[in-house]
mmCIF file of N, CA and C in Angstrom:
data_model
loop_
_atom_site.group_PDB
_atom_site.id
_atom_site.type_symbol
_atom_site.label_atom_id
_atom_site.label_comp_id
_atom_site.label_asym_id
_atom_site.label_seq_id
_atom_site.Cartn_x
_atom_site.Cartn_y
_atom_site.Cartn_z
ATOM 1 N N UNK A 1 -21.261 -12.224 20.760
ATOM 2 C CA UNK A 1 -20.019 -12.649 20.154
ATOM 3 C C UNK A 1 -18.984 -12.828 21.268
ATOM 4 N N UNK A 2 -18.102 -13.581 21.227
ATOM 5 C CA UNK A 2 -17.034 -14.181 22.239
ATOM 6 C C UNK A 2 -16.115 -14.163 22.054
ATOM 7 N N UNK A 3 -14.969 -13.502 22.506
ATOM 8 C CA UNK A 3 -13.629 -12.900 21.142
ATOM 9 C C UNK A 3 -12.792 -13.028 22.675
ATOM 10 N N UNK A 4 -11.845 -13.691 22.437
ATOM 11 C CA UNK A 4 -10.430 -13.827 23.536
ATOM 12 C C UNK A 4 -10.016 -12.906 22.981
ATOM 13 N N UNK A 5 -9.478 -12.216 22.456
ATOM 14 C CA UNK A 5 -8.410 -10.972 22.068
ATOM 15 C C UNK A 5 -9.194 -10.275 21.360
ATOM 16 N N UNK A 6 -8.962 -8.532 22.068
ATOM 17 C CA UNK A 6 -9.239 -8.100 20.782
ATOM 18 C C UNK A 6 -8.492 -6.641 20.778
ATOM 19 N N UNK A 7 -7.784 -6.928 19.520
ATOM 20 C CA UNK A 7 -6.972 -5.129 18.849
ATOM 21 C C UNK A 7 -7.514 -4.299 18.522
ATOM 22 N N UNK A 8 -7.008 -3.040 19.344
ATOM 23 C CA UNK A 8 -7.655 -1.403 18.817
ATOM 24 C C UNK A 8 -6.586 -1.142 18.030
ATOM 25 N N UNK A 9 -6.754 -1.096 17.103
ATOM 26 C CA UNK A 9 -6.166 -0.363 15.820
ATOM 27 C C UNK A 9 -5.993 -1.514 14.915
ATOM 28 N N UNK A 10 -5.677 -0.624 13.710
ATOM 29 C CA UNK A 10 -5.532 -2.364 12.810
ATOM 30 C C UNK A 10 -4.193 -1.957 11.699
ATOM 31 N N UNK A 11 -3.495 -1.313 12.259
ATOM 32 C CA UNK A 11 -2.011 -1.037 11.941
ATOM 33 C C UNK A 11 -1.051 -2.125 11.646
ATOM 34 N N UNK A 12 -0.073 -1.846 11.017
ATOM 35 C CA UNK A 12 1.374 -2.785 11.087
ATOM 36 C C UNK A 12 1.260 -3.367 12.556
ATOM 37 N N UNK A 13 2.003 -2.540 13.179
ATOM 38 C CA UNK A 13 1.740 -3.266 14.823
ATOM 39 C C UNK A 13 0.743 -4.564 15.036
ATOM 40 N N UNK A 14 0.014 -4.308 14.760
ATOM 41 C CA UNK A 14 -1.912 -4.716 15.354
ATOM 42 C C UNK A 14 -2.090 -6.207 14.419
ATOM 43 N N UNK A 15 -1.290 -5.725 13.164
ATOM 44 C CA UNK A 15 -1.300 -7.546 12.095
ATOM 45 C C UNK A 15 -0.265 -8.049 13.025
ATOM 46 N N UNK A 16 1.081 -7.582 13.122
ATOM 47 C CA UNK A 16 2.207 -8.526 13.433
ATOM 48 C C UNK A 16 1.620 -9.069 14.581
ATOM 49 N N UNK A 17 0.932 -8.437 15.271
ATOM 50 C CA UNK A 17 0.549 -8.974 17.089
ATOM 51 C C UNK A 17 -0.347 -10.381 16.844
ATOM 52 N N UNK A 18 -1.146 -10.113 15.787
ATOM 53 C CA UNK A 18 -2.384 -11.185 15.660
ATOM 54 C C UNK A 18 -1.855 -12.399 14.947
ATOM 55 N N UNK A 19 -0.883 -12.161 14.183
ATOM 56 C CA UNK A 19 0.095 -13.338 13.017
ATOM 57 C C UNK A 19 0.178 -14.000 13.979
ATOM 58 N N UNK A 20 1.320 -13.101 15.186
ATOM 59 C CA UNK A 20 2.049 -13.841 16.031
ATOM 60 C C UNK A 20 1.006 -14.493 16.909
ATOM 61 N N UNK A 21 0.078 -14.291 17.311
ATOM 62 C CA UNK A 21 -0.937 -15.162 18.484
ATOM 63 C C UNK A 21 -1.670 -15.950 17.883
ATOM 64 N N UNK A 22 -1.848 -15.768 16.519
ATOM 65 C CA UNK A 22 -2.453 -16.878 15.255
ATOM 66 C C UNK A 22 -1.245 -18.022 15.413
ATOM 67 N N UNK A 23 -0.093 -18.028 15.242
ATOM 68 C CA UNK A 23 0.655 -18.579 15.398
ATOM 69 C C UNK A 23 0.782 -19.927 15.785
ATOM 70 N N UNK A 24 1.047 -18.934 17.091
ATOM 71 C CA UNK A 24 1.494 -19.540 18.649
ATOM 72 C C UNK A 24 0.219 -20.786 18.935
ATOM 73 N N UNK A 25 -1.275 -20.226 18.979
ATOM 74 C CA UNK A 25 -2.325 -20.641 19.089
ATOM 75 C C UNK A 25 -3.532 -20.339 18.177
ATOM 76 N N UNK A 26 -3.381 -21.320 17.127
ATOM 77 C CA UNK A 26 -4.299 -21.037 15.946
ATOM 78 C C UNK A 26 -5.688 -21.000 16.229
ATOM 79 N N UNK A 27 -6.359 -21.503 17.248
ATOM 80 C CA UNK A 27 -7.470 -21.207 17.175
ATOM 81 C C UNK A 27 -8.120 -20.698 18.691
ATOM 82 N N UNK A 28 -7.454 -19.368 18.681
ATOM 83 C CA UNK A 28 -7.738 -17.898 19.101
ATOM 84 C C UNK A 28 -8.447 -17.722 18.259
ATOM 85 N N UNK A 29 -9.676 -16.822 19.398
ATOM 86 C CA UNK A 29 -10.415 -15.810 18.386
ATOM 87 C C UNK A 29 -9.893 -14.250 18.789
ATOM 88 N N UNK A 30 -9.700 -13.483 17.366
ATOM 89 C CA UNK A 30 -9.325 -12.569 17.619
ATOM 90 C C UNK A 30 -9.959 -11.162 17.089
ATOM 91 N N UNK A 31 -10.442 -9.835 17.534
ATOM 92 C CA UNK A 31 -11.049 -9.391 17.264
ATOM 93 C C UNK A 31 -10.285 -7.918 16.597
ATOM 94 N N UNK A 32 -9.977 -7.433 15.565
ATOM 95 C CA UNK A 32 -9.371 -6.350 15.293
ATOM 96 C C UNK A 32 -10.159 -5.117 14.912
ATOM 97 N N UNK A 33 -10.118 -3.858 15.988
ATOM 98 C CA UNK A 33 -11.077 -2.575 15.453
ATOM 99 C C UNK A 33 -10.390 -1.814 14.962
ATOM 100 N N UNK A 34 -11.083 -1.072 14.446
ATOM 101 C CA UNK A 34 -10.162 0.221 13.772
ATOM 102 C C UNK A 34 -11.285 1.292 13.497
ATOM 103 N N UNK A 35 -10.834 2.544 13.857
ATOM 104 C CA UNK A 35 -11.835 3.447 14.036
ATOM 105 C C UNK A 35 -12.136 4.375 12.705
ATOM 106 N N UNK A 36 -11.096 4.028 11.868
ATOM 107 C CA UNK A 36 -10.892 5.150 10.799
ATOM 108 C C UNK A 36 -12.138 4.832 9.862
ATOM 109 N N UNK A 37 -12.382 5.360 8.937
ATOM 110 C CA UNK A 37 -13.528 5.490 8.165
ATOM 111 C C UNK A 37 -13.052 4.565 6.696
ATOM 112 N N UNK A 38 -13.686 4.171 6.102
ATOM 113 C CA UNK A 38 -13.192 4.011 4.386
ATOM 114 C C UNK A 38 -12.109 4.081 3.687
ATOM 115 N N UNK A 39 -11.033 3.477 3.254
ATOM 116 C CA UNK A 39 -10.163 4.120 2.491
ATOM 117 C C UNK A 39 -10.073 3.680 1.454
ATOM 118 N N UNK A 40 -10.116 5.294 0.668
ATOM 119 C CA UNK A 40 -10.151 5.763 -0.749
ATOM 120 C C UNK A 40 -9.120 4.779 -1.507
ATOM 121 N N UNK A 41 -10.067 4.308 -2.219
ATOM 122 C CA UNK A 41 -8.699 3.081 -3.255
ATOM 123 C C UNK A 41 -8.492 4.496 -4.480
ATOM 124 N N UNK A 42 -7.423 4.300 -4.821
ATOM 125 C CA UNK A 42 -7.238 5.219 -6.258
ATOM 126 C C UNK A 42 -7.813 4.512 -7.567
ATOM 127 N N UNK A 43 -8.220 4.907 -8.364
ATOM 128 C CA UNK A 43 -8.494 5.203 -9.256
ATOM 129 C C UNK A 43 -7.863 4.711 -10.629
ATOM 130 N N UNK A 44 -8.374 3.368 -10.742
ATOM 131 C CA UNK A 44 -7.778 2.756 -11.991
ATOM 132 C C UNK A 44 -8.400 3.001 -13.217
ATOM 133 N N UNK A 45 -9.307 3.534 -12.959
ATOM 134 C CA UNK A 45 -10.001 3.113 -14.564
ATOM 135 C C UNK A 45 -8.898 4.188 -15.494
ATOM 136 N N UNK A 46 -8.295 4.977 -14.908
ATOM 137 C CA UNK A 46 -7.257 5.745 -15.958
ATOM 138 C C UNK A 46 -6.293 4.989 -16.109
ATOM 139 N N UNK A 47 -6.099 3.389 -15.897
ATOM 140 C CA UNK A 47 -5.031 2.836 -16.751
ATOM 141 C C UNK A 47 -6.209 1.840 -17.565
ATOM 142 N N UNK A 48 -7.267 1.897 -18.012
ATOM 143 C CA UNK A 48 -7.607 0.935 -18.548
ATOM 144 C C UNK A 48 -7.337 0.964 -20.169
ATOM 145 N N UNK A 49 -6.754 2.283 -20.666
ATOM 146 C CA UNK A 49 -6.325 2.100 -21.977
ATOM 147 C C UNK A 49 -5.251 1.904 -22.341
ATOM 148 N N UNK A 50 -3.973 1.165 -20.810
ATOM 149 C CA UNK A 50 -3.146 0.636 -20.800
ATOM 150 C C UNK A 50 -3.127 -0.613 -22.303
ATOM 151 N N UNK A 51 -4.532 -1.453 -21.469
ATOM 152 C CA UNK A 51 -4.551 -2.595 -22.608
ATOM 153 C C UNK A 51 -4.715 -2.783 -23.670
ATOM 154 N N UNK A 52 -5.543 -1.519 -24.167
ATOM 155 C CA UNK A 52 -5.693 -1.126 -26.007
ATOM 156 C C UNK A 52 -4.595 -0.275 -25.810
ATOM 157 N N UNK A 53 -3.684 0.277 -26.092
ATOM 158 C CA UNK A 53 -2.963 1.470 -26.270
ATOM 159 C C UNK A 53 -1.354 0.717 -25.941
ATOM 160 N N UNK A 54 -1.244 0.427 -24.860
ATOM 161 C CA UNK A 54 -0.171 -0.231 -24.040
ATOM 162 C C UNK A 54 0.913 1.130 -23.170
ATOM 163 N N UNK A 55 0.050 2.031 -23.667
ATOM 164 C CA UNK A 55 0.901 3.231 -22.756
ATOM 165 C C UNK A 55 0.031 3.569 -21.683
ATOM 166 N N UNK A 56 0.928 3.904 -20.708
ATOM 167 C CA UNK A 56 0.546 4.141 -19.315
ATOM 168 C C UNK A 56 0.008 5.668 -19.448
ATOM 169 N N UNK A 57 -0.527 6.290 -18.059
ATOM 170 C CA UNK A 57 -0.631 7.798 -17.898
ATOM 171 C C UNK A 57 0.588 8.326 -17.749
ATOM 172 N N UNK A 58 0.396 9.507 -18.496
ATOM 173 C CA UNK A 58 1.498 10.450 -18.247
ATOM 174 C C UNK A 58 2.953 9.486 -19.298
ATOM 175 N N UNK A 59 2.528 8.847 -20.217
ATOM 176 C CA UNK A 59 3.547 7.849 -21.001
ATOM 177 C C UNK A 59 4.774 9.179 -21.263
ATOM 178 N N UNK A 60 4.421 10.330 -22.078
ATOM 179 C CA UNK A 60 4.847 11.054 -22.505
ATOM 180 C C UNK A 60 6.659 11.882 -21.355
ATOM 181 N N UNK A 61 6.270 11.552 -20.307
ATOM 182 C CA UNK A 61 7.260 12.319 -19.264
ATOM 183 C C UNK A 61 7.950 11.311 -18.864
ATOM 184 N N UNK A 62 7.650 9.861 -19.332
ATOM 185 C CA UNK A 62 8.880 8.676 -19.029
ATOM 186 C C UNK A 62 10.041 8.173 -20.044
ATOM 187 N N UNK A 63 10.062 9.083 -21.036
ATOM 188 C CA UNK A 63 11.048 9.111 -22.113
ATOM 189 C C UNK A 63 11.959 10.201 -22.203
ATOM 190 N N UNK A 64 12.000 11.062 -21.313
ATOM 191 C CA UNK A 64 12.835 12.045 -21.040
ATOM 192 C C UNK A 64 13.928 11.649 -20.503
ATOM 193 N N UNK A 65 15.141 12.070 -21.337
ATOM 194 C CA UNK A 65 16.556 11.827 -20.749
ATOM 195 C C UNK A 65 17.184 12.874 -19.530
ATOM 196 N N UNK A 66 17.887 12.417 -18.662
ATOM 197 C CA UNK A 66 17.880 13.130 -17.636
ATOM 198 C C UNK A 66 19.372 13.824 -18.250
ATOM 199 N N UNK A 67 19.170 15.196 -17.725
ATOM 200 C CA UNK A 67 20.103 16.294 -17.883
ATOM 201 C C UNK A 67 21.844 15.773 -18.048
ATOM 202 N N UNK A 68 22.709 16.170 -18.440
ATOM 203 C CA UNK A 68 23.888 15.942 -18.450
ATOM 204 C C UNK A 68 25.106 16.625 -17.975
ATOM 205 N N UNK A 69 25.031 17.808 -18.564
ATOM 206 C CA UNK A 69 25.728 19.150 -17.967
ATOM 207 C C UNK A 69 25.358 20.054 -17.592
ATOM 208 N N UNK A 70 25.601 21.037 -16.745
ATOM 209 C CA UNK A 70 25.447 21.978 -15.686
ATOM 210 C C UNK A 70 23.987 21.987 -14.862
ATOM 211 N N UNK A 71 24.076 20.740 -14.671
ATOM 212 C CA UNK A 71 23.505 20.315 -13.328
ATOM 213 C C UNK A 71 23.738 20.867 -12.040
ATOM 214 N N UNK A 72 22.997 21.263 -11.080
ATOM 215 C CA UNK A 72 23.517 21.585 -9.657
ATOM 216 C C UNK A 72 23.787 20.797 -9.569
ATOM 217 N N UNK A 73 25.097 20.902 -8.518
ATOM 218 C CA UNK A 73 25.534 19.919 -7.458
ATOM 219 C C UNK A 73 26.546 18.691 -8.894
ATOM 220 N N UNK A 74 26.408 19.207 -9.457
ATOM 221 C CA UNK A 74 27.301 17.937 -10.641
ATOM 222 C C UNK A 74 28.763 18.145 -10.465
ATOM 223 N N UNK A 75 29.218 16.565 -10.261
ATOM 224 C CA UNK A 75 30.724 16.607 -10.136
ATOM 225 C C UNK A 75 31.414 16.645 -11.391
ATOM 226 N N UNK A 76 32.444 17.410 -11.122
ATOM 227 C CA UNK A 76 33.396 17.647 -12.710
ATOM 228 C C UNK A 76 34.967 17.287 -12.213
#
């Protein structure tokens, strides 16, 4: 394989660098590593009864009105 550039890490940094040399000169080849392992996507199937139901997780704790009086820190 024959790679003119190539990035260790594949961070914020490491895209903006490659945008920018994609850019400048679109047909760079560019090679981006990254050492880290897998990352864990979360876990949707607990909104899938979003679409039969239409309530989210945890629906129950987003209808709570927030406190009024004797609050810390509350201005009077």
């Amino acid at each position: 394989m024959n790679v003119e550039i190539v990035i260790v890490g594949s961070g914020v940094a490491a895209a903006a660098v490659a945008d920018r040399i994609l850019k400048s000169k679109p047909t760079t080849s560019i090679l981006v590593l990254e050492a880290g392992g897998k990352v864990k996507m979360k876990d949707f199937s607990i909104y899938q009864n979003y679409v039969a139901t239409g309530g989210l997780p945890y629906n129950e704790y987003y209808d709570e009105a927030p406190p009024t009086r004797g609050c810390k820190g509350e201005n009077r």
